[in-house]
Amino acid sequence: MNSAKVIDALLLWPEVDSNDAGLTAGAISLLASTVADWPEAEKPSFAGLCTALENRLARSGGMEVLVPQNSSAQEQGHESAHSDSPQLSAVKSGRDLLDKAKLLSRWLSEQSQGWLASHRLIKTVRWDTVNQIPPLDSSGRTRLVPPKPDYRAQLKRLYLQKNWTELVEQASQMYCEGVNHFWFDLQWYLWQGLSHAGYPWDTWTDSVLCDLRLLLKRLPGLEGLAWNDGTPFADEVTTAWIAEKVNEECLMYGDELATVVNGQADDVLLLESEAMEKGDTDGPEAALTWLQSRPGMDTPRHRWLIRLLMARVAEQYGRNEMALHLLGELTICAPQLTLGDWEPGLLFEIQARRLKLLRMKAGRSESDKTRLMPEMESLIAGLIAIDPARAMVLCG
């Protein structure tokens, strides 16, 4: 009963609810009673099996969970998931509900423009039934098993290849498996894929942000937890993305135009929409050239604002190295223009955007992280000096 074969067999059926757990515990108790009078040398031990079953139950959310939090890669329901005309029956357990939700979700995903309904359905079942954060062990980690290592490599490869629709499809499929609904890096990849895949995908990006915002608002601190091997639910890039795009209190410095007192500065910043249109038709290089050649931009203030617009445009088109260079130049020039007195909100935006991009760059390797850490700490100190309340979110 404690053999690796039996324990491995349990991994094929990760879903478990209170009814299953009760029946299993009762069966083991009866077995233990039956062999209680056997000689010690012949009496089987159920300790290993009980430990495996306990971990299996914990990874599915415990006895009180409404829907099992762990899920197999393939549907294991009584009816075949590939039946031409599956027979619907009453839902008898949380596991039964999850199996039927997967079946319905897959059918929706096969329909024209059905991805959103498919994804929202399975997300409702997997997220909205979670009413408490997973239990932690003595080291502060959850007992949840991390995603498969090859999944991370697969997502990164699709992202680098800019295969956006396939990235969305694979991330959606991975979300349904195991406890990957707690893997928040998936949401970052989903958002990236939807944002770049064109119509109709790009019309669904807000749903990723809104759904995640609601989950984290209900279960604060969830994104800061870790798998049982210590790796985080959300890596540094995802954490920065959540801080900028998901958290309501952080939206103050995102893609919205900074509020500038001077009316002429407002006019300069309003050129961003025209520059983006230019970039969409003629390419980002043409947009930057167009901004740089605007007439009447003679004063240091005007030139500084134009460089800020160029950095924004470069970042939105994925030219992060160019954006980093421009933002660094703006940061160096800022003391000469006494920007802290002139418009501290703009200085905050520059440093926050640069911090975000450096965090992304630092996530590539440990050597990059070590090399960039002093500058990131300096930026954080500068943000705190400008506005401690807004900086608190970025430093968390």
PDB file of C-alpha atoms in Angstrom, residues 250-350:
ATOM      1  CA  CYS A 250      -1.286  51.693  -8.845  1.00  0.00           C
ATOM      2  CA  LEU A 251      -3.145  52.756 -11.950  1.00  0.00           C
ATOM      3  CA  MET A 252      -2.261  56.353 -11.110  1.00  0.00           C
ATOM      4  CA  TYR A 253       1.064  56.215 -12.962  1.00  0.00           C
ATOM      5  CA  GLY A 254       0.326  53.772 -15.785  1.00  0.00           C
ATOM      6  CA  ASP A 255      -0.427  54.741 -19.353  1.00  0.00           C
ATOM      7  CA  GLU A 256      -2.585  57.742 -18.441  1.00  0.00           C
ATOM      8  CA  LEU A 257      -1.151  61.138 -19.268  1.00  0.00           C
ATOM      9  CA  ALA A 258       0.447  62.907 -16.370  1.00  0.00           C
ATOM     10  CA  THR A 259      -1.378  65.967 -15.149  1.00  0.00           C
ATOM     11  CA  VAL A 260       0.677  68.988 -16.079  1.00  0.00           C
ATOM     12  CA  VAL A 261      -0.101  72.447 -14.811  1.00  0.00           C
ATOM     13  CA  ASN A 262       1.206  74.310 -17.804  1.00  0.00           C
ATOM     14  CA  GLY A 263      -1.211  74.312 -20.748  1.00  0.00           C
ATOM     15  CA  GLN A 264       1.578  74.256 -23.311  1.00  0.00           C
ATOM     16  CA  ALA A 265       2.949  71.089 -21.717  1.00  0.00           C
ATOM     17  CA  ASP A 266      -0.520  69.529 -22.047  1.00  0.00           C
ATOM     18  CA  ASP A 267      -0.402  70.253 -25.778  1.00  0.00           C
ATOM     19  CA  VAL A 268       2.951  68.523 -26.080  1.00  0.00           C
ATOM     20  CA  LEU A 269       1.811  65.397 -24.246  1.00  0.00           C
ATOM     21  CA  LEU A 270      -1.318  65.180 -26.386  1.00  0.00           C
ATOM     22  CA  LEU A 271       0.934  64.435 -29.355  1.00  0.00           C
ATOM     23  CA  GLU A 272       1.228  60.863 -28.070  1.00  0.00           C
ATOM     24  CA  SER A 273      -1.947  59.644 -29.796  1.00  0.00           C
ATOM     25  CA  GLU A 274      -0.794  61.087 -33.130  1.00  0.00           C
ATOM     26  CA  ALA A 275       2.628  59.511 -32.669  1.00  0.00           C
ATOM     27  CA  MET A 276       1.054  56.110 -31.998  1.00  0.00           C
ATOM     28  CA  GLU A 277      -1.057  56.420 -35.160  1.00  0.00           C
ATOM     29  CA  LYS A 278       2.108  57.268 -37.068  1.00  0.00           C
ATOM     30  CA  GLY A 279       3.814  54.234 -35.560  1.00  0.00           C
ATOM     31  CA  ASP A 280       0.940  51.920 -36.479  1.00  0.00           C
ATOM     32  CA  THR A 281       1.055  52.985 -40.122  1.00  0.00           C
ATOM     33  CA  ASP A 282       4.748  53.720 -40.748  1.00  0.00           C
ATOM     34  CA  GLY A 283       6.539  51.955 -37.900  1.00  0.00           C
ATOM     35  CA  PRO A 284       7.938  53.055 -34.512  1.00  0.00           C
ATOM     36  CA  GLU A 285      11.070  54.615 -36.025  1.00  0.00           C
ATOM     37  CA  ALA A 286       8.892  56.951 -38.103  1.00  0.00           C
ATOM     38  CA  ALA A 287       6.905  57.875 -34.993  1.00  0.00           C
ATOM     39  CA  LEU A 288      10.064  58.801 -33.075  1.00  0.00           C
ATOM     40  CA  THR A 289      11.398  60.825 -36.010  1.00  0.00           C
ATOM     41  CA  TRP A 290       8.069  62.634 -36.304  1.00  0.00           C
ATOM     42  CA  LEU A 291       8.132  63.564 -32.613  1.00  0.00           C
ATOM     43  CA  GLN A 292      11.729  64.742 -32.779  1.00  0.00           C
ATOM     44  CA  SER A 293      10.979  67.036 -35.735  1.00  0.00           C
ATOM     45  CA  ARG A 294       7.962  68.830 -34.224  1.00  0.00           C
ATOM     46  CA  PRO A 295       8.285  72.605 -34.801  1.00  0.00           C
ATOM     47  CA  GLY A 296       8.265  75.071 -31.935  1.00  0.00           C
ATOM     48  CA  MET A 297       9.886  72.728 -29.426  1.00  0.00           C
ATOM     49  CA  ASP A 298      12.708  75.109 -28.593  1.00  0.00           C
ATOM     50  CA  THR A 299      12.755  75.370 -24.816  1.00  0.00           C
ATOM     51  CA  PRO A 300      14.475  72.814 -22.560  1.00  0.00           C
ATOM     52  CA  ARG A 301      11.065  71.982 -21.109  1.00  0.00           C
ATOM     53  CA  HIS A 302       9.570  71.225 -24.527  1.00  0.00           C
ATOM     54  CA  ARG A 303      12.573  69.149 -25.551  1.00  0.00           C
ATOM     55  CA  TRP A 304      12.385  67.223 -22.293  1.00  0.00           C
ATOM     56  CA  LEU A 305       8.679  66.457 -22.801  1.00  0.00           C
ATOM     57  CA  ILE A 306       9.277  65.299 -26.373  1.00  0.00           C
ATOM     58  CA  ARG A 307      11.940  62.869 -25.116  1.00  0.00           C
ATOM     59  CA  LEU A 308       9.427  61.577 -22.562  1.00  0.00           C
ATOM     60  CA  LEU A 309       6.899  60.955 -25.343  1.00  0.00           C
ATOM     61  CA  MET A 310       9.559  59.154 -27.359  1.00  0.00           C
ATOM     62  CA  ALA A 311      10.265  56.889 -24.372  1.00  0.00           C
ATOM     63  CA  ARG A 312       6.557  56.126 -23.961  1.00  0.00           C
ATOM     64  CA  VAL A 313       6.158  55.285 -27.642  1.00  0.00           C
ATOM     65  CA  ALA A 314       9.321  53.155 -27.695  1.00  0.00           C
ATOM     66  CA  GLU A 315       8.119  51.177 -24.673  1.00  0.00           C
ATOM     67  CA  GLN A 316       4.664  50.579 -26.154  1.00  0.00           C
ATOM     68  CA  TYR A 317       6.251  49.159 -29.308  1.00  0.00           C
ATOM     69  CA  GLY A 318       8.509  46.859 -27.295  1.00  0.00           C
ATOM     70  CA  ARG A 319      11.711  48.848 -27.938  1.00  0.00           C
ATOM     71  CA  ASN A 320      12.686  48.545 -24.286  1.00  0.00           C
ATOM     72  CA  GLU A 321      16.405  49.237 -24.757  1.00  0.00           C
ATOM     73  CA  MET A 322      15.610  52.507 -26.525  1.00  0.00           C
ATOM     74  CA  ALA A 323      13.073  53.381 -23.825  1.00  0.00           C
ATOM     75  CA  LEU A 324      15.609  52.644 -21.091  1.00  0.00           C
ATOM     76  CA  HIS A 325      18.185  54.875 -22.798  1.00  0.00           C
ATOM     77  CA  LEU A 326      15.719  57.764 -23.159  1.00  0.00           C
ATOM     78  CA  LEU A 327      14.425  57.408 -19.601  1.00  0.00           C
ATOM     79  CA  GLY A 328      17.985  57.332 -18.290  1.00  0.00           C
ATOM     80  CA  GLU A 329      18.786  60.503 -20.216  1.00  0.00           C
ATOM     81  CA  LEU A 330      15.664  62.175 -18.814  1.00  0.00           C
ATOM     82  CA  THR A 331      16.589  61.154 -15.284  1.00  0.00           C
ATOM     83  CA  ILE A 332      20.071  62.690 -15.672  1.00  0.00           C
ATOM     84  CA  CYS A 333      18.624  65.934 -17.081  1.00  0.00           C
ATOM     85  CA  ALA A 334      15.931  66.243 -14.439  1.00  0.00           C
ATOM     86  CA  PRO A 335      18.090  67.887 -11.702  1.00  0.00           C
ATOM     87  CA  GLN A 336      19.246  70.537 -14.150  1.00  0.00           C
ATOM     88  CA  LEU A 337      15.611  71.452 -14.853  1.00  0.00           C
ATOM     89  CA  THR A 338      14.652  71.226 -11.171  1.00  0.00           C
ATOM     90  CA  LEU A 339      11.901  68.857 -12.219  1.00  0.00           C
ATOM     91  CA  GLY A 340      11.089  67.971  -8.645  1.00  0.00           C
ATOM     92  CA  ASP A 341       9.811  71.512  -8.167  1.00  0.00           C
ATOM     93  CA  TRP A 342       8.517  71.913 -11.727  1.00  0.00           C
ATOM     94  CA  GLU A 343       6.376  68.743 -11.862  1.00  0.00           C
ATOM     95  CA  PRO A 344       7.158  65.923  -9.409  1.00  0.00           C
ATOM     96  CA  GLY A 345       4.470  63.699 -10.945  1.00  0.00           C
ATOM     97  CA  LEU A 346       6.431  63.444 -14.177  1.00  0.00           C
ATOM     98  CA  LEU A 347       9.652  62.602 -12.359  1.00  0.00           C
ATOM     99  CA  PHE A 348       7.793  59.890 -10.453  1.00  0.00           C
ATOM    100  CA  GLU A 349       6.507  58.445 -13.733  1.00  0.00           C
ATOM    101  CA  ILE A 350       9.983  58.338 -15.268  1.00  0.00           C
TER     102      ILE A 350
END
